PDB file of C-alpha atoms in Angstrom:
ATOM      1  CA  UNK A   1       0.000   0.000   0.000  1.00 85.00           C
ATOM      2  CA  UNK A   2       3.051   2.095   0.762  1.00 96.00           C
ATOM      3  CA  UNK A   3       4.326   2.057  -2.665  1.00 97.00           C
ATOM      4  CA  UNK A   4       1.040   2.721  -4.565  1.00 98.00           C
ATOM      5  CA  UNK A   5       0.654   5.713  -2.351  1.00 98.00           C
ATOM      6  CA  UNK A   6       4.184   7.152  -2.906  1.00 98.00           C
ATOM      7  CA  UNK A   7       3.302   6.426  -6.794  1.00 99.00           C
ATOM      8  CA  UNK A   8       0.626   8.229  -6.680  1.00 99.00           C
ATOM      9  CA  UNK A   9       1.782  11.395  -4.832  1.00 99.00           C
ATOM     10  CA  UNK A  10       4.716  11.427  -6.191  1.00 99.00           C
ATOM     11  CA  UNK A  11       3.202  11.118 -10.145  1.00 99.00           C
ATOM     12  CA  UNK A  12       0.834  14.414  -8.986  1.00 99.00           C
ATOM     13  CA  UNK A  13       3.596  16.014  -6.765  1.00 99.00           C
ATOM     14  CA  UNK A  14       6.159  15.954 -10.165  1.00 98.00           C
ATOM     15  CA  UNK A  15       3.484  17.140 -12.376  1.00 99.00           C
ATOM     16  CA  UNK A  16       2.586  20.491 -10.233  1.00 98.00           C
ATOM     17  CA  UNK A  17       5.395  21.913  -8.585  1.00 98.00           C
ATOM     18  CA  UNK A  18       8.012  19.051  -7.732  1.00 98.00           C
ATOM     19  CA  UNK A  19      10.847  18.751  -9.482  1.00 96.00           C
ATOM     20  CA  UNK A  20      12.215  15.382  -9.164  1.00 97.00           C
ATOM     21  CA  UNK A  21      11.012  12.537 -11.350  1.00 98.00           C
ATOM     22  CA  UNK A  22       8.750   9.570 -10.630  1.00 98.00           C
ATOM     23  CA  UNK A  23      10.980   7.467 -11.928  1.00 98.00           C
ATOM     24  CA  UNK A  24      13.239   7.559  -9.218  1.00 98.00           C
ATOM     25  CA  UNK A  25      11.147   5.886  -6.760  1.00 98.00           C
ATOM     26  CA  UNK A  26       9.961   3.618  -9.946  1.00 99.00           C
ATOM     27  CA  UNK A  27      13.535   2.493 -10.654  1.00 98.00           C
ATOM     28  CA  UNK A  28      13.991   1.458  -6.781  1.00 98.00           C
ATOM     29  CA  UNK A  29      10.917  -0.162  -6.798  1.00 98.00           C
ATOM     30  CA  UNK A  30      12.256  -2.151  -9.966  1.00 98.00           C
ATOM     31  CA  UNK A  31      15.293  -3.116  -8.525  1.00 97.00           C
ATOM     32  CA  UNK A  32      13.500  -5.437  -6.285  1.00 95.00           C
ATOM     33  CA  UNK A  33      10.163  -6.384  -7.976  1.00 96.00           C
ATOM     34  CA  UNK A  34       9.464  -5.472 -11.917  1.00 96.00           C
ATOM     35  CA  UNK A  35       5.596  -6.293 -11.246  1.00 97.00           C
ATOM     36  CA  UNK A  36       5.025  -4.168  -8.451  1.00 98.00           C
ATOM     37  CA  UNK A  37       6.895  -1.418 -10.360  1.00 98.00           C
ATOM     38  CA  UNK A  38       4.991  -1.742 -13.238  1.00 98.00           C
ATOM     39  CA  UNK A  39       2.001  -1.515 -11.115  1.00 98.00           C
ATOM     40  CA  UNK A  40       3.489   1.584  -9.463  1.00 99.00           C
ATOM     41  CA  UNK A  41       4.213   2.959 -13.133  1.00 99.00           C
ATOM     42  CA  UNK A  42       0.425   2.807 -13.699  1.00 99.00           C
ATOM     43  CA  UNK A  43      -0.401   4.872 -10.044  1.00 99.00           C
ATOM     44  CA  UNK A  44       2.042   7.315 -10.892  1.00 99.00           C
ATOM     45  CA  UNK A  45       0.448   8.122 -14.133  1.00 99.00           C
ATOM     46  CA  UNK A  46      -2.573   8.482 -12.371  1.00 99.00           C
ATOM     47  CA  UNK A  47      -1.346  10.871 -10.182  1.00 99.00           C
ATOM     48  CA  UNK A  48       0.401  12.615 -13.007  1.00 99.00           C
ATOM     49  CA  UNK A  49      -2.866  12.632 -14.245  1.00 99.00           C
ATOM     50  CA  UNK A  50      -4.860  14.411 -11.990  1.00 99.00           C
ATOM     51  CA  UNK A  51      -1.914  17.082 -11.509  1.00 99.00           C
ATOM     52  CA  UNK A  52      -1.723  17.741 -14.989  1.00 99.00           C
ATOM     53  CA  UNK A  53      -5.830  17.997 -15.194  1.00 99.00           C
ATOM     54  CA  UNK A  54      -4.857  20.966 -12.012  1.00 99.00           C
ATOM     55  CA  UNK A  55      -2.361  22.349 -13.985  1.00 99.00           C
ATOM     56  CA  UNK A  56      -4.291  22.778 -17.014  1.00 99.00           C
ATOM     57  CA  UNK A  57      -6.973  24.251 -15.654  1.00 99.00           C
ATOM     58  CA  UNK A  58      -4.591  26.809 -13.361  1.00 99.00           C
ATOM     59  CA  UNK A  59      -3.578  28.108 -16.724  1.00 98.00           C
ATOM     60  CA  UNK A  60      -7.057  28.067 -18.287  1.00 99.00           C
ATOM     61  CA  UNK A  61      -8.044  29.939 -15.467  1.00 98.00           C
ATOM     62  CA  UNK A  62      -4.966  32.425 -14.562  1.00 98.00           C
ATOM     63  CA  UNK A  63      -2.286  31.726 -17.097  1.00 98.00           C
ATOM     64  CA  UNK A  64       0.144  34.531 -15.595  1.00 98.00           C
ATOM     65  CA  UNK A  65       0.146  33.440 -12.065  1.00 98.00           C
ATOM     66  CA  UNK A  66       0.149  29.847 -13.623  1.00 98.00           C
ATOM     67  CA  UNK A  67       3.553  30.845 -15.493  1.00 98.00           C
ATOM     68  CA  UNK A  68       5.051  33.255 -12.570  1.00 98.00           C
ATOM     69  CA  UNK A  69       5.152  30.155 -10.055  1.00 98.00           C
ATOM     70  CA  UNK A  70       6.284  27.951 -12.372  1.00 98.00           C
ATOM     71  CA  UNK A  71       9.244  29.579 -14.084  1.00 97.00           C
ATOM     72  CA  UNK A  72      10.269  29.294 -10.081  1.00 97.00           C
ATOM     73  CA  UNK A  73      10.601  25.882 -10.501  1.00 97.00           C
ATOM     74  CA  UNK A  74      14.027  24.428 -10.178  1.00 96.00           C
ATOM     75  CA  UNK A  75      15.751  24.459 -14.135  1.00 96.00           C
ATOM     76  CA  UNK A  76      12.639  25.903 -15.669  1.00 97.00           C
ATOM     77  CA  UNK A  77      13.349  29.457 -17.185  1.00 96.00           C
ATOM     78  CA  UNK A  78      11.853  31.866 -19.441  1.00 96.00           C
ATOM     79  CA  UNK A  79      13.525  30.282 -22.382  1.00 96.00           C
ATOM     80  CA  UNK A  80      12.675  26.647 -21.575  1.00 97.00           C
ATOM     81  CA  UNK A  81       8.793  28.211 -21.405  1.00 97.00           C
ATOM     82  CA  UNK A  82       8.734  29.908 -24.516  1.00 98.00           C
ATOM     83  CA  UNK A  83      10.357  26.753 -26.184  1.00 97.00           C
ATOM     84  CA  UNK A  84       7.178  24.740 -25.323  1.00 98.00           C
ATOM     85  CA  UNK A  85       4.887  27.590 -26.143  1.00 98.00           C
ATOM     86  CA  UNK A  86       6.018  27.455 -29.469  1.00 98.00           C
ATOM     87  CA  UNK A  87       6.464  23.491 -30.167  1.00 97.00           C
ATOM     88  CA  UNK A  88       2.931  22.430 -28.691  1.00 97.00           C
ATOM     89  CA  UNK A  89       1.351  25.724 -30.979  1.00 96.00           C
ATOM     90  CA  UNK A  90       3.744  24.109 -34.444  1.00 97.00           C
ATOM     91  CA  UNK A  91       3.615  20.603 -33.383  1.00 97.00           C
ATOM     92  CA  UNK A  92       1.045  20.375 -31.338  1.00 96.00           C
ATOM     93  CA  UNK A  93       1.097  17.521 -28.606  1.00 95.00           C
ATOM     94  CA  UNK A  94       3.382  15.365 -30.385  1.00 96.00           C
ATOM     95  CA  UNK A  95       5.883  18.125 -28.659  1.00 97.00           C
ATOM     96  CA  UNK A  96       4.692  16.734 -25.393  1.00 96.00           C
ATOM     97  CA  UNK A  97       5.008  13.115 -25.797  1.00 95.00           C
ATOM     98  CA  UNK A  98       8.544  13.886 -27.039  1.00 95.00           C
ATOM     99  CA  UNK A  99       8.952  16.500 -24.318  1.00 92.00           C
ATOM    100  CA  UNK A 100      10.898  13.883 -21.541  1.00 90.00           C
ATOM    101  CA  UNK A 101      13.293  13.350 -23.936  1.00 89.00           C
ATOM    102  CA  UNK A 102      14.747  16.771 -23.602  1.00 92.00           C
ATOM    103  CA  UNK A 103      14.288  16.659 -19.904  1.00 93.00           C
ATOM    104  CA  UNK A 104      11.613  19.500 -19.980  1.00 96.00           C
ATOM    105  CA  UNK A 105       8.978  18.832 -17.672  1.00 98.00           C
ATOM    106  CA  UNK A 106       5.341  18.511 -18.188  1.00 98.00           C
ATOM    107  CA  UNK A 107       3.968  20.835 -15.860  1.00 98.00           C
ATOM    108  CA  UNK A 108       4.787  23.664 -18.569  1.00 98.00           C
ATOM    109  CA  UNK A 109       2.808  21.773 -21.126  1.00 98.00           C
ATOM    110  CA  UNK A 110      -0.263  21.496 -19.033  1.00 99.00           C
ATOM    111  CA  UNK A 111       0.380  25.259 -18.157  1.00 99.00           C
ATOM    112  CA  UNK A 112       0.514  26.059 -22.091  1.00 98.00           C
ATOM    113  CA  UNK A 113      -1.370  23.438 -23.754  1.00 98.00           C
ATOM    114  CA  UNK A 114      -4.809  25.546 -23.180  1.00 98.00           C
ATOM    115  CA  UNK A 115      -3.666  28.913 -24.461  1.00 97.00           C
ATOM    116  CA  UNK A 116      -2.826  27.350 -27.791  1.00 98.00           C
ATOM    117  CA  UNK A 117      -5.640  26.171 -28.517  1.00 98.00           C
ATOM    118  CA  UNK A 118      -5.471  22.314 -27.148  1.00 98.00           C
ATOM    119  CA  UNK A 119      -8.675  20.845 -25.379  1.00 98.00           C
ATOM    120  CA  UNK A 120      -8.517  19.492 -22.540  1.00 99.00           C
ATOM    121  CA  UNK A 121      -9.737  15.879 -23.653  1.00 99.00           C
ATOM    122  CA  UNK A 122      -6.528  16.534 -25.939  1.00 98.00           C
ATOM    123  CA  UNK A 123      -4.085  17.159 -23.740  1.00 99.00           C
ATOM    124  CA  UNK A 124      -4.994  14.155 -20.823  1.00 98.00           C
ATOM    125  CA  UNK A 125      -5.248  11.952 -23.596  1.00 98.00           C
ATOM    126  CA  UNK A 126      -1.775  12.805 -24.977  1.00 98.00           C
ATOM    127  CA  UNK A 127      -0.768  12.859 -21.472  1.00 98.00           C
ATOM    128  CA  UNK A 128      -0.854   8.715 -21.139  1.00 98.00           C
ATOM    129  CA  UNK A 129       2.149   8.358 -23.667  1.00 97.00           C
ATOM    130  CA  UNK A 130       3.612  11.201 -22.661  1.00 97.00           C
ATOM    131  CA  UNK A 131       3.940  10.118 -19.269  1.00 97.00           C
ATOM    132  CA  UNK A 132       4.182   6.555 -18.951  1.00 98.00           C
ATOM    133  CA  UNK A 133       6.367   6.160 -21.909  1.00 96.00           C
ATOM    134  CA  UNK A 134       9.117   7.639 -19.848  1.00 96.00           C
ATOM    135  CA  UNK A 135       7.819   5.694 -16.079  1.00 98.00           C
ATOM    136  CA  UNK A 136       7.650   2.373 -18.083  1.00 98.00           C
ATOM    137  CA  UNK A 137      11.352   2.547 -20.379  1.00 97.00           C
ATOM    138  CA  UNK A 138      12.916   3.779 -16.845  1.00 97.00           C
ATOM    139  CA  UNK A 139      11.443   1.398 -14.502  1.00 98.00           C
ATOM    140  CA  UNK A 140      12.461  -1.177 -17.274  1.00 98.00           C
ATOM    141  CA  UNK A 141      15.609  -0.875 -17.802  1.00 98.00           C
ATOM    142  CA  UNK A 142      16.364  -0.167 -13.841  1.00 98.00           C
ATOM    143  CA  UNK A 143      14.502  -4.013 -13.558  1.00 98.00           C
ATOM    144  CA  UNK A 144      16.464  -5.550 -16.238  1.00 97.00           C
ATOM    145  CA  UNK A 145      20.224  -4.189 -14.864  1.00 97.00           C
ATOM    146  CA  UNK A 146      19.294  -4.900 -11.611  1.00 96.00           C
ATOM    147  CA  UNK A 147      17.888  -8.458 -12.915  1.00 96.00           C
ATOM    148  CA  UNK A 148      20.121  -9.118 -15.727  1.00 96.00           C
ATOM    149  CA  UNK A 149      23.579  -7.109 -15.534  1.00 95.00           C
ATOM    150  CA  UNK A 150      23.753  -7.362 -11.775  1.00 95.00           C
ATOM    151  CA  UNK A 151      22.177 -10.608 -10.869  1.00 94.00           C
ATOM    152  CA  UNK A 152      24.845 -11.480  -8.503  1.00 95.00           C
ATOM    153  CA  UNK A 153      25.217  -8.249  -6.355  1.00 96.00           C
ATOM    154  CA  UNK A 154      23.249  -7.487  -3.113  1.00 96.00           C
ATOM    155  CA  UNK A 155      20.340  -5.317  -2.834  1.00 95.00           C
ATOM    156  CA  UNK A 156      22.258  -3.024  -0.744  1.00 97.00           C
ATOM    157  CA  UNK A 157      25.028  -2.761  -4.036  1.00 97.00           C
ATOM    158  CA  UNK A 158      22.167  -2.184  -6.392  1.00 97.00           C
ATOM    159  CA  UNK A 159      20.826   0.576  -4.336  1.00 97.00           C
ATOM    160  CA  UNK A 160      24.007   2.507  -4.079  1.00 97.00           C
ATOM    161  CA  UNK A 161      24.102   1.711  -7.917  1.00 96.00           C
ATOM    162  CA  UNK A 162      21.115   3.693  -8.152  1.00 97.00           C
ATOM    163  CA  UNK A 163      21.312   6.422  -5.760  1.00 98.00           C
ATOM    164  CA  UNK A 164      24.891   7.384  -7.688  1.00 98.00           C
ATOM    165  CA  UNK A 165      23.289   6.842 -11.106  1.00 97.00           C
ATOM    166  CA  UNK A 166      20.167   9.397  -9.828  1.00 98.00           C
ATOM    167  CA  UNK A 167      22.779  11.855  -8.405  1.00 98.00           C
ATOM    168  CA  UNK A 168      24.771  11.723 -11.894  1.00 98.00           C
ATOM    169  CA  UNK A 169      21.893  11.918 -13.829  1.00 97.00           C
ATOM    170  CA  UNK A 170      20.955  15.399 -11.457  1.00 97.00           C
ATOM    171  CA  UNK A 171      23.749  16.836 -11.416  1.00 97.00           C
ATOM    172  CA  UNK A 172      24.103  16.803 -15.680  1.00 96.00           C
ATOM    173  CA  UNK A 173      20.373  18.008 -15.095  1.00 96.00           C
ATOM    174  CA  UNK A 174      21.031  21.004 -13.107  1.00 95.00           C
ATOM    175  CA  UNK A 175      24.363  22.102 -14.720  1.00 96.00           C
ATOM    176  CA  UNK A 176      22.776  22.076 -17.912  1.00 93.00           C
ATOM    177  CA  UNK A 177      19.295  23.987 -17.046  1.00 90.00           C
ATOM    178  CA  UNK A 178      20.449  26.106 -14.544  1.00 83.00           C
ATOM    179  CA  UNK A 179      17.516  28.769 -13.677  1.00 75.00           C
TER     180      UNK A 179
END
């Protein structure tokens, strides 16, 4: 019950105003059990969900304090807002789905997607691949290391595997969007 809850909160905490990844509690959940982070995958999305359906609606509603609090986000600047502005209004939410890939976070889509003209069925629709794409390939490939490249080693070895890979992958994170 633990885990589904942390999936949950964690899915709507990342989508609104948090600015660390799912997938980092997804990955550790992998590293022990790829069904119960699969299932945790799925309750993350659901809480990405229904903070993305918040976020949307905060920038139907009052898209300039919607954009003012998150621009304060940690590596989200002017520029990285803009960007998204003007892929979801030329290539509409195909820029979303694809959005993960360039580390830029989907709060700023679901802050956008309204005052370009995207509906709301739109955008939570779009927001299944856009979001569990990236859970599911993460918790994945954290599931097959753990089961495949490091069947041997303890949990405790994976673990500090992943906490070091988390902190690496962070650090590139912040150097690189510095706000």
């Amino acid at each position: 019950m633990g885990i589904v809850i942390a999936s949950i909160l964690w899915g709507f905490a990342e989508a609104t105003l948090f600015f660390i990844i799912p997938d980092v509690l997804l990955s550790a959940v992998a590293l022990r059990s790829g069904k119960k982070a699969f299932y945790a995958c799925c309750y993350a999305l659901l809480g990405a969900l229904i903070g993305g359906t918040i976020m949307y609606f905060w920038g139907v509603t009052n898209p300039a304090s919607s954009y003012q609090i998150v621009e304060k986000v940690p590596a989200i600047d002017q520029a990285m807002m803009q960007e998204v502005k003007t892929s979801l209004a030329s290539d509409g939410l195909l820029s979303m789905i694809l959005g993960p890939a360039k580390g830029i976070p989907y709060k700023i889509y679901a802050i956008t997607a309204s005052g370009v003209g995207i509906s709301y069925a739109a955008f939570l629709l779009s927001s299944i691949p856009a979001r569990f794409g990236r859970f599911f390939l993460v918790t994945l490939l954290s599931w097959a290391i753990g089961k495949y490249a490091l069947p041997k080693w303890s949990c405790k070895s994976k673990f500090i595997i992943w906490a070091a890979a988390w902190l690496i992958i962070y650090t590139l994170y912040f150097w690189n969007n510095p706000s």
